[in-house]
Amino acid sequence: MRYSRFVAFAAMFLILAARGYANISDGLISAWTFEGGKADDAFGNSHGILHDGAAVTDDGMNGKGMDFDGVEAYVEVPDSDAFDVMEDEFSVSVWANVRAGKDHSGIVWKGTMIGWGPNFTMRIATTSDTNITWGACPVGIEGWFATDNVYSTDEWVHLCLTVDGAEVIGYVNTEVPPSGQANPLAAAAPYILFKDNPFEFGAGRGVGGNAGNDAFLDGTIDEIYLYDRGLTVDEVEELATGARPAAVNSALGVDADGKIATAWGALKAHR
């Protein structure tokens, strides 16, 4: 009896230890939080450039966010060699508050066109007021899938695309919603990098396969994280609580409670 109890206790300890090991700072490459009033990467790999009315707002999910007018505003994040890890595996996490969901208005994506062939490294985009389309493209294959009735306008939603080298998964908050294609979707590495193309926040290019037919996001986004690995279920669930990785807070000079460090406050006081 004592041996059985010991085995049960040991098994429970191992389970809890395994769950506790999840670290949402591990593998972070870039983080765009908009806290500095710009679209800077907290880790310095690639700072975003605001175009045509993209504006930092105080109404983000966690502090400041980036707002888009749905007309022509977007953020361009130039390619960086740090992003080359996406050829093998990666994850992208983002919070979005959509006012009006348009057909293939990009929330976050990278490529030449947001669909209609293997034209993107990754995408998370709206297709309507309730639907999201996702994907990652291996060489020669358009790896995409759609999920319907997964979000509501004017509400914050956490979206996470995980790509582990074998399959692609789209998470909405803590759920993996069903898809008419497949979610998870089998799509093996290597993935196409599109080195000549930036990440873009707030825009989808070439809708319908037609160059110049672009769709712009009407809404606000926040806390965009790029990882060099496929996140686990536990890690996605932690991010969906609104947790900011400790490594991001450290890079921003923010204390454990999410407050700007004293030095930053003093700097602002002297402006």
PDB file of C-alpha atoms in Angstrom:
ATOM      1  CA  MET A   1       0.000   0.000   0.000  1.00  0.00           C
ATOM      2  CA  ARG A   2       2.800   2.403   0.945  1.00  0.00           C
ATOM      3  CA  TYR A   3       4.596   1.572  -2.326  1.00  0.00           C
ATOM      4  CA  SER A   4       1.429   2.280  -4.341  1.00  0.00           C
ATOM      5  CA  ARG A   5       0.999   5.609  -2.611  1.00  0.00           C
ATOM      6  CA  PHE A   6       4.635   6.472  -3.290  1.00  0.00           C
ATOM      7  CA  VAL A   7       4.264   5.621  -6.982  1.00  0.00           C
ATOM      8  CA  ALA A   8       1.075   7.704  -7.236  1.00  0.00           C
ATOM      9  CA  PHE A   9       2.728  10.632  -5.483  1.00  0.00           C
ATOM     10  CA  ALA A  10       5.809  10.385  -7.709  1.00  0.00           C
ATOM     11  CA  ALA A  11       3.651  10.277 -10.841  1.00  0.00           C
ATOM     12  CA  MET A  12       1.698  13.342  -9.691  1.00  0.00           C
ATOM     13  CA  PHE A  13       4.957  15.184  -8.964  1.00  0.00           C
ATOM     14  CA  LEU A  14       6.300  14.409 -12.426  1.00  0.00           C
ATOM     15  CA  ILE A  15       3.090  15.619 -14.080  1.00  0.00           C
ATOM     16  CA  LEU A  16       3.097  18.860 -12.113  1.00  0.00           C
ATOM     17  CA  ALA A  17       6.795  19.359 -12.772  1.00  0.00           C
ATOM     18  CA  ALA A  18       6.291  18.819 -16.496  1.00  0.00           C
ATOM     19  CA  ARG A  19       3.440  21.316 -16.582  1.00  0.00           C
ATOM     20  CA  GLY A  20       5.396  23.800 -14.494  1.00  0.00           C
ATOM     21  CA  TYR A  21       8.412  23.600 -16.801  1.00  0.00           C
ATOM     22  CA  ALA A  22       6.573  25.420 -19.562  1.00  0.00           C
ATOM     23  CA  ASN A  23       8.352  28.746 -19.951  1.00  0.00           C
ATOM     24  CA  ILE A  24       6.793  31.299 -22.287  1.00  0.00           C
ATOM     25  CA  SER A  25      10.100  33.168 -22.449  1.00  0.00           C
ATOM     26  CA  ASP A  26      11.956  30.219 -24.001  1.00  0.00           C
ATOM     27  CA  GLY A  27      12.647  30.652 -27.705  1.00  0.00           C
ATOM     28  CA  LEU A  28      11.416  34.239 -28.033  1.00  0.00           C
ATOM     29  CA  ILE A  29      12.919  35.968 -31.064  1.00  0.00           C
ATOM     30  CA  SER A  30      10.911  39.169 -31.262  1.00  0.00           C
ATOM     31  CA  ALA A  31       8.156  40.951 -29.373  1.00  0.00           C
ATOM     32  CA  TRP A  32       6.167  43.968 -30.508  1.00  0.00           C
ATOM     33  CA  THR A  33       4.239  45.419 -27.553  1.00  0.00           C
ATOM     34  CA  PHE A  34       3.937  49.076 -28.692  1.00  0.00           C
ATOM     35  CA  GLU A  35       4.697  50.250 -25.163  1.00  0.00           C
ATOM     36  CA  GLY A  36       7.224  52.824 -26.309  1.00  0.00           C
ATOM     37  CA  GLY A  37       4.691  54.501 -28.570  1.00  0.00           C
ATOM     38  CA  LYS A  38       6.220  52.837 -31.637  1.00  0.00           C
ATOM     39  CA  ALA A  39       6.351  49.392 -33.248  1.00  0.00           C
ATOM     40  CA  ASP A  40       9.811  48.571 -31.927  1.00  0.00           C
ATOM     41  CA  ASP A  41      10.929  44.992 -31.378  1.00  0.00           C
ATOM     42  CA  ALA A  42      11.727  44.603 -27.666  1.00  0.00           C
ATOM     43  CA  PHE A  43      14.665  42.353 -28.626  1.00  0.00           C
ATOM     44  CA  GLY A  44      15.957  44.699 -31.311  1.00  0.00           C
ATOM     45  CA  ASN A  45      15.847  42.299 -34.252  1.00  0.00           C
ATOM     46  CA  SER A  46      13.485  44.309 -36.466  1.00  0.00           C
ATOM     47  CA  HIS A  47      11.610  47.486 -35.621  1.00  0.00           C
ATOM     48  CA  GLY A  48       8.283  48.128 -37.324  1.00  0.00           C
ATOM     49  CA  ILE A  49       7.559  51.089 -39.588  1.00  0.00           C
ATOM     50  CA  LEU A  50       4.125  52.720 -39.322  1.00  0.00           C
ATOM     51  CA  HIS A  51       2.357  53.531 -42.589  1.00  0.00           C
ATOM     52  CA  ASP A  52      -0.675  55.579 -43.630  1.00  0.00           C
ATOM     53  CA  GLY A  53      -2.397  56.181 -40.343  1.00  0.00           C
ATOM     54  CA  ALA A  54      -1.319  53.214 -38.220  1.00  0.00           C
ATOM     55  CA  ALA A  55      -1.337  54.663 -34.707  1.00  0.00           C
ATOM     56  CA  VAL A  56      -0.389  53.610 -31.204  1.00  0.00           C
ATOM     57  CA  THR A  57      -3.375  53.685 -28.849  1.00  0.00           C
ATOM     58  CA  ASP A  58      -3.703  53.538 -25.076  1.00  0.00           C
ATOM     59  CA  ASP A  59      -6.486  50.971 -25.508  1.00  0.00           C
ATOM     60  CA  GLY A  60      -4.347  47.882 -26.041  1.00  0.00           C
ATOM     61  CA  MET A  61      -4.879  44.508 -24.442  1.00  0.00           C
ATOM     62  CA  ASN A  62      -1.900  45.050 -22.160  1.00  0.00           C
ATOM     63  CA  GLY A  63      -1.111  48.761 -22.033  1.00  0.00           C
ATOM     64  CA  LYS A  64      -0.669  50.279 -25.457  1.00  0.00           C
ATOM     65  CA  GLY A  65      -1.699  48.676 -28.748  1.00  0.00           C
ATOM     66  CA  MET A  66      -1.545  49.377 -32.486  1.00  0.00           C
ATOM     67  CA  ASP A  67      -4.708  50.626 -34.183  1.00  0.00           C
ATOM     68  CA  PHE A  68      -5.589  50.352 -37.877  1.00  0.00           C
ATOM     69  CA  ASP A  69      -8.298  52.278 -39.708  1.00  0.00           C
ATOM     70  CA  GLY A  70      -9.305  49.553 -42.184  1.00  0.00           C
ATOM     71  CA  VAL A  71      -8.501  51.858 -45.113  1.00  0.00           C
ATOM     72  CA  GLU A  72      -4.746  51.862 -45.708  1.00  0.00           C
ATOM     73  CA  ALA A  73      -2.951  51.760 -42.360  1.00  0.00           C
ATOM     74  CA  TYR A  74      -0.435  48.996 -41.680  1.00  0.00           C
ATOM     75  CA  VAL A  75       2.909  48.254 -40.032  1.00  0.00           C
ATOM     76  CA  GLU A  76       5.883  46.948 -42.004  1.00  0.00           C
ATOM     77  CA  VAL A  77       8.527  44.891 -40.170  1.00  0.00           C
ATOM     78  CA  PRO A  78      11.570  44.386 -42.409  1.00  0.00           C
ATOM     79  CA  ASP A  79      12.976  40.884 -42.687  1.00  0.00           C
ATOM     80  CA  SER A  80      15.778  39.932 -40.336  1.00  0.00           C
ATOM     81  CA  ASP A  81      18.189  36.995 -40.378  1.00  0.00           C
ATOM     82  CA  ALA A  82      16.826  36.245 -36.910  1.00  0.00           C
ATOM     83  CA  PHE A  83      13.603  35.166 -38.634  1.00  0.00           C
ATOM     84  CA  ASP A  84      15.358  32.416 -40.613  1.00  0.00           C
ATOM     85  CA  VAL A  85      14.523  29.894 -37.873  1.00  0.00           C
ATOM     86  CA  MET A  86      10.989  29.953 -39.295  1.00  0.00           C
ATOM     87  CA  GLU A  87      12.203  27.619 -42.014  1.00  0.00           C
ATOM     88  CA  ASP A  88      12.103  24.784 -39.460  1.00  0.00           C
ATOM     89  CA  GLU A  89       9.565  25.718 -36.765  1.00  0.00           C
ATOM     90  CA  PHE A  90       8.025  28.752 -35.082  1.00  0.00           C
ATOM     91  CA  SER A  91       5.006  30.206 -33.307  1.00  0.00           C
ATOM     92  CA  VAL A  92       3.265  33.578 -33.570  1.00  0.00           C
ATOM     93  CA  SER A  93       1.051  34.859 -30.748  1.00  0.00           C
ATOM     94  CA  VAL A  94      -1.117  37.992 -31.022  1.00  0.00           C
ATOM     95  CA  TRP A  95      -4.066  39.700 -29.366  1.00  0.00           C
ATOM     96  CA  ALA A  96      -6.654  41.282 -31.660  1.00  0.00           C
ATOM     97  CA  ASN A  97      -9.764  43.390 -31.231  1.00  0.00           C
ATOM     98  CA  VAL A  98     -11.477  43.556 -34.624  1.00  0.00           C
ATOM     99  CA  ARG A  99     -14.118  46.169 -35.350  1.00  0.00           C
ATOM    100  CA  ALA A 100     -15.046  44.775 -38.778  1.00  0.00           C
ATOM    101  CA  GLY A 101     -13.670  41.537 -40.213  1.00  0.00           C
ATOM    102  CA  LYS A 102     -12.841  41.814 -43.909  1.00  0.00           C
ATOM    103  CA  ASP A 103     -11.910  39.120 -46.425  1.00  0.00           C
ATOM    104  CA  HIS A 104      -8.242  38.264 -45.826  1.00  0.00           C
ATOM    105  CA  SER A 105      -7.404  41.392 -43.873  1.00  0.00           C
ATOM    106  CA  GLY A 106      -4.107  40.367 -42.347  1.00  0.00           C
ATOM    107  CA  ILE A 107      -3.611  40.505 -38.610  1.00  0.00           C
ATOM    108  CA  VAL A 108      -0.060  39.137 -38.891  1.00  0.00           C
ATOM    109  CA  TRP A 109       1.497  37.619 -41.996  1.00  0.00           C
ATOM    110  CA  LYS A 110       4.630  37.408 -44.152  1.00  0.00           C
ATOM    111  CA  GLY A 111       4.938  36.694 -47.867  1.00  0.00           C
ATOM    112  CA  THR A 112       4.120  37.973 -51.348  1.00  0.00           C
ATOM    113  CA  MET A 113       0.373  37.266 -51.314  1.00  0.00           C
ATOM    114  CA  ILE A 114      -1.793  36.285 -48.382  1.00  0.00           C
ATOM    115  CA  GLY A 115      -3.108  33.204 -50.194  1.00  0.00           C
ATOM    116  CA  TRP A 116      -3.897  31.611 -53.556  1.00  0.00           C
ATOM    117  CA  GLY A 117      -0.839  29.416 -53.637  1.00  0.00           C
ATOM    118  CA  PRO A 118       2.296  28.872 -51.529  1.00  0.00           C
ATOM    119  CA  ASN A 119       2.830  32.610 -51.291  1.00  0.00           C
ATOM    120  CA  PHE A 120       3.369  33.175 -47.570  1.00  0.00           C
ATOM    121  CA  THR A 121       5.529  32.004 -44.698  1.00  0.00           C
ATOM    122  CA  MET A 122       2.630  32.338 -42.273  1.00  0.00           C
ATOM    123  CA  ARG A 123      -0.694  34.082 -41.943  1.00  0.00           C
ATOM    124  CA  ILE A 124      -3.382  34.901 -39.414  1.00  0.00           C
ATOM    125  CA  ALA A 125      -6.171  36.888 -41.063  1.00  0.00           C
ATOM    126  CA  THR A 126      -9.872  37.593 -40.773  1.00  0.00           C
ATOM    127  CA  THR A 127     -12.270  36.536 -43.514  1.00  0.00           C
ATOM    128  CA  SER A 128     -15.454  37.879 -41.883  1.00  0.00           C
ATOM    129  CA  ASP A 129     -16.775  39.215 -38.579  1.00  0.00           C
ATOM    130  CA  THR A 130     -16.500  35.707 -37.100  1.00  0.00           C
ATOM    131  CA  ASN A 131     -13.996  33.707 -39.169  1.00  0.00           C
ATOM    132  CA  ILE A 132     -10.192  33.388 -39.222  1.00  0.00           C
ATOM    133  CA  THR A 133      -7.894  31.878 -41.850  1.00  0.00           C
ATOM    134  CA  TRP A 134      -4.469  30.500 -40.942  1.00  0.00           C
ATOM    135  CA  GLY A 135      -1.496  28.880 -42.539  1.00  0.00           C
ATOM    136  CA  ALA A 136       2.184  28.166 -43.115  1.00  0.00           C
ATOM    137  CA  CYS A 137       3.590  27.138 -46.479  1.00  0.00           C
ATOM    138  CA  PRO A 138       6.095  24.335 -47.005  1.00  0.00           C
ATOM    139  CA  VAL A 139       7.975  24.459 -50.301  1.00  0.00           C
ATOM    140  CA  GLY A 140       5.474  24.043 -53.136  1.00  0.00           C
ATOM    141  CA  ILE A 141       2.424  23.649 -50.875  1.00  0.00           C
ATOM    142  CA  GLU A 142      -0.147  26.185 -49.690  1.00  0.00           C
ATOM    143  CA  GLY A 143      -0.658  25.029 -46.122  1.00  0.00           C
ATOM    144  CA  TRP A 144      -3.859  26.742 -45.066  1.00  0.00           C
ATOM    145  CA  PHE A 145      -7.065  26.165 -43.151  1.00  0.00           C
ATOM    146  CA  ALA A 146     -10.077  28.187 -42.057  1.00  0.00           C
ATOM    147  CA  THR A 147     -11.979  28.282 -38.773  1.00  0.00           C
ATOM    148  CA  ASP A 148     -15.529  29.604 -38.607  1.00  0.00           C
ATOM    149  CA  ASN A 149     -17.466  31.336 -35.826  1.00  0.00           C
ATOM    150  CA  VAL A 150     -14.443  31.626 -33.562  1.00  0.00           C
ATOM    151  CA  TYR A 151     -14.391  35.303 -32.543  1.00  0.00           C
ATOM    152  CA  SER A 152     -16.667  38.311 -32.102  1.00  0.00           C
ATOM    153  CA  THR A 153     -16.105  41.895 -33.158  1.00  0.00           C
ATOM    154  CA  ASP A 154     -15.249  44.522 -30.538  1.00  0.00           C
ATOM    155  CA  GLU A 155     -13.843  41.918 -28.172  1.00  0.00           C
ATOM    156  CA  TRP A 156     -10.240  40.979 -27.447  1.00  0.00           C
ATOM    157  CA  VAL A 157      -9.271  37.514 -28.641  1.00  0.00           C
ATOM    158  CA  HIS A 158      -5.975  35.668 -28.352  1.00  0.00           C
ATOM    159  CA  LEU A 159      -4.777  34.003 -31.562  1.00  0.00           C
ATOM    160  CA  CYS A 160      -1.749  31.730 -31.770  1.00  0.00           C
ATOM    161  CA  LEU A 161      -0.288  29.841 -34.721  1.00  0.00           C
ATOM    162  CA  THR A 162       2.111  27.055 -33.753  1.00  0.00           C
ATOM    163  CA  VAL A 163       4.296  25.326 -36.347  1.00  0.00           C
ATOM    164  CA  ASP A 164       6.472  22.487 -35.048  1.00  0.00           C
ATOM    165  CA  GLY A 165       7.996  21.195 -38.280  1.00  0.00           C
ATOM    166  CA  ALA A 166       5.314  18.549 -38.780  1.00  0.00           C
ATOM    167  CA  GLU A 167       1.959  20.247 -38.306  1.00  0.00           C
ATOM    168  CA  VAL A 168       0.361  23.666 -38.056  1.00  0.00           C
ATOM    169  CA  ILE A 169      -2.160  24.477 -35.315  1.00  0.00           C
ATOM    170  CA  GLY A 170      -4.389  27.514 -34.899  1.00  0.00           C
ATOM    171  CA  TYR A 171      -5.514  28.360 -31.362  1.00  0.00           C
ATOM    172  CA  VAL A 172      -8.325  30.769 -30.490  1.00  0.00           C
ATOM    173  CA  ASN A 173      -7.918  31.637 -26.829  1.00  0.00           C
ATOM    174  CA  THR A 174      -7.373  28.170 -25.315  1.00  0.00           C
ATOM    175  CA  GLU A 175      -9.225  26.173 -27.964  1.00  0.00           C
ATOM    176  CA  VAL A 176      -8.201  24.420 -31.186  1.00  0.00           C
ATOM    177  CA  PRO A 177     -11.353  25.044 -33.234  1.00  0.00           C
ATOM    178  CA  PRO A 178     -12.398  22.588 -35.937  1.00  0.00           C
ATOM    179  CA  SER A 179     -11.758  23.340 -39.594  1.00  0.00           C
ATOM    180  CA  GLY A 180     -13.229  22.159 -42.858  1.00  0.00           C
ATOM    181  CA  GLN A 181      -9.645  21.563 -43.976  1.00  0.00           C
ATOM    182  CA  ALA A 182      -7.823  20.361 -40.851  1.00  0.00           C
ATOM    183  CA  ASN A 183      -6.727  21.893 -37.565  1.00  0.00           C
ATOM    184  CA  PRO A 184      -4.112  20.649 -36.790  1.00  0.00           C
ATOM    185  CA  LEU A 185      -2.944  20.617 -40.416  1.00  0.00           C
ATOM    186  CA  ALA A 186      -0.159  18.270 -41.517  1.00  0.00           C
ATOM    187  CA  ALA A 187       2.474  20.483 -43.142  1.00  0.00           C
ATOM    188  CA  ALA A 188       6.112  19.449 -42.828  1.00  0.00           C
ATOM    189  CA  ALA A 189       9.163  21.707 -42.851  1.00  0.00           C
ATOM    190  CA  PRO A 190      10.978  23.333 -44.533  1.00  0.00           C
ATOM    191  CA  TYR A 191       8.746  26.402 -44.771  1.00  0.00           C
ATOM    192  CA  ILE A 192       9.281  29.171 -47.311  1.00  0.00           C
ATOM    193  CA  LEU A 193      10.975  32.222 -45.787  1.00  0.00           C
ATOM    194  CA  PHE A 194      10.265  34.966 -48.358  1.00  0.00           C
ATOM    195  CA  LYS A 195      13.440  36.813 -47.389  1.00  0.00           C
ATOM    196  CA  ASP A 196      12.602  39.778 -49.635  1.00  0.00           C
ATOM    197  CA  ASN A 197       9.283  40.392 -47.903  1.00  0.00           C
ATOM    198  CA  PRO A 198       8.533  41.926 -44.500  1.00  0.00           C
ATOM    199  CA  PHE A 199       6.184  40.854 -41.787  1.00  0.00           C
ATOM    200  CA  GLU A 200       3.088  42.990 -42.045  1.00  0.00           C
ATOM    201  CA  PHE A 201       0.608  43.824 -39.305  1.00  0.00           C
ATOM    202  CA  GLY A 202      -2.821  45.063 -40.372  1.00  0.00           C
ATOM    203  CA  ALA A 203      -2.737  44.323 -44.120  1.00  0.00           C
ATOM    204  CA  GLY A 204      -3.352  41.403 -46.470  1.00  0.00           C
ATOM    205  CA  ARG A 205      -1.862  41.551 -49.974  1.00  0.00           C
ATOM    206  CA  GLY A 206      -3.082  40.117 -53.247  1.00  0.00           C
ATOM    207  CA  VAL A 207      -6.536  39.011 -52.142  1.00  0.00           C
ATOM    208  CA  GLY A 208      -8.046  36.672 -54.711  1.00  0.00           C
ATOM    209  CA  GLY A 209      -4.600  36.200 -56.223  1.00  0.00           C
ATOM    210  CA  ASN A 210      -4.762  39.704 -57.699  1.00  0.00           C
ATOM    211  CA  ALA A 211      -1.718  41.895 -57.121  1.00  0.00           C
ATOM    212  CA  GLY A 212      -2.728  45.249 -55.686  1.00  0.00           C
ATOM    213  CA  ASN A 213      -6.005  43.951 -54.278  1.00  0.00           C
ATOM    214  CA  ASP A 214      -5.225  44.486 -50.613  1.00  0.00           C
ATOM    215  CA  ALA A 215      -7.380  44.196 -47.491  1.00  0.00           C
ATOM    216  CA  PHE A 216      -6.647  46.314 -44.420  1.00  0.00           C
ATOM    217  CA  LEU A 217      -7.531  45.478 -40.849  1.00  0.00           C
ATOM    218  CA  ASP A 218     -10.130  47.565 -39.038  1.00  0.00           C
ATOM    219  CA  GLY A 219      -9.200  47.098 -35.406  1.00  0.00           C
ATOM    220  CA  THR A 220      -6.451  46.999 -32.807  1.00  0.00           C
ATOM    221  CA  ILE A 221      -3.707  44.457 -32.142  1.00  0.00           C
ATOM    222  CA  ASP A 222      -1.277  43.999 -29.278  1.00  0.00           C
ATOM    223  CA  GLU A 223       1.476  41.810 -27.807  1.00  0.00           C
ATOM    224  CA  ILE A 224       2.818  40.123 -30.954  1.00  0.00           C
ATOM    225  CA  TYR A 225       5.403  37.457 -30.076  1.00  0.00           C
ATOM    226  CA  LEU A 226       7.540  35.419 -32.474  1.00  0.00           C
ATOM    227  CA  TYR A 227       9.112  32.196 -31.192  1.00  0.00           C
ATOM    228  CA  ASP A 228      11.697  29.884 -32.736  1.00  0.00           C
ATOM    229  CA  ARG A 229       9.705  26.769 -31.805  1.00  0.00           C
ATOM    230  CA  GLY A 230       6.232  25.318 -31.681  1.00  0.00           C
ATOM    231  CA  LEU A 231       4.612  26.260 -28.379  1.00  0.00           C
ATOM    232  CA  THR A 232       2.957  23.626 -26.203  1.00  0.00           C
ATOM    233  CA  VAL A 233      -0.713  23.603 -25.265  1.00  0.00           C
ATOM    234  CA  ASP A 234       0.155  24.741 -21.727  1.00  0.00           C
ATOM    235  CA  GLU A 235       2.196  27.654 -23.048  1.00  0.00           C
ATOM    236  CA  VAL A 236      -0.565  28.813 -25.375  1.00  0.00           C
ATOM    237  CA  GLU A 237      -3.023  28.598 -22.502  1.00  0.00           C
ATOM    238  CA  GLU A 238      -0.732  30.744 -20.346  1.00  0.00           C
ATOM    239  CA  LEU A 239      -0.397  33.382 -23.067  1.00  0.00           C
ATOM    240  CA  ALA A 240      -4.181  33.369 -23.463  1.00  0.00           C
ATOM    241  CA  THR A 241      -4.535  34.518 -19.844  1.00  0.00           C
ATOM    242  CA  GLY A 242      -2.847  37.769 -20.864  1.00  0.00           C
ATOM    243  CA  ALA A 243       0.494  36.844 -19.320  1.00  0.00           C
ATOM    244  CA  ARG A 244       3.479  38.686 -20.756  1.00  0.00           C
ATOM    245  CA  PRO A 245       6.717  36.654 -20.894  1.00  0.00           C
ATOM    246  CA  ALA A 246       9.244  37.667 -18.236  1.00  0.00           C
ATOM    247  CA  ALA A 247      11.887  38.087 -20.950  1.00  0.00           C
ATOM    248  CA  VAL A 248       9.714  40.720 -22.634  1.00  0.00           C
ATOM    249  CA  ASN A 249       9.180  42.635 -19.400  1.00  0.00           C
ATOM    250  CA  SER A 250      12.909  42.492 -18.782  1.00  0.00           C
ATOM    251  CA  ALA A 251      13.697  43.808 -22.270  1.00  0.00           C
ATOM    252  CA  LEU A 252      11.178  46.617 -21.795  1.00  0.00           C
ATOM    253  CA  GLY A 253      12.411  47.520 -18.308  1.00  0.00           C
ATOM    254  CA  VAL A 254       9.097  46.582 -16.714  1.00  0.00           C
ATOM    255  CA  ASP A 255       8.807  45.100 -13.226  1.00  0.00           C
ATOM    256  CA  ALA A 256       7.011  41.875 -12.334  1.00  0.00           C
ATOM    257  CA  ASP A 257       3.718  43.702 -11.786  1.00  0.00           C
ATOM    258  CA  GLY A 258       3.801  45.109 -15.312  1.00  0.00           C
ATOM    259  CA  LYS A 259       4.670  48.621 -14.157  1.00  0.00           C
ATOM    260  CA  ILE A 260       7.307  50.688 -15.895  1.00  0.00           C
ATOM    261  CA  ALA A 261      10.537  50.651 -13.933  1.00  0.00           C
ATOM    262  CA  THR A 262      11.426  53.657 -11.779  1.00  0.00           C
ATOM    263  CA  ALA A 263      14.171  54.763 -14.131  1.00  0.00           C
ATOM    264  CA  TRP A 264      11.730  55.005 -17.025  1.00  0.00           C
ATOM    265  CA  GLY A 265       9.308  56.986 -14.878  1.00  0.00           C
ATOM    266  CA  ALA A 266      12.078  59.399 -13.923  1.00  0.00           C
ATOM    267  CA  LEU A 267      13.057  59.795 -17.567  1.00  0.00           C
ATOM    268  CA  LYS A 268       9.497  60.735 -18.532  1.00  0.00           C
ATOM    269  CA  ALA A 269       9.296  63.212 -15.658  1.00  0.00           C
ATOM    270  CA  HIS A 270      12.232  65.116 -17.105  1.00  0.00           C
ATOM    271  CA  ARG A 271      10.754  65.464 -20.617  1.00  0.00           C
TER     272      ARG A 271
END
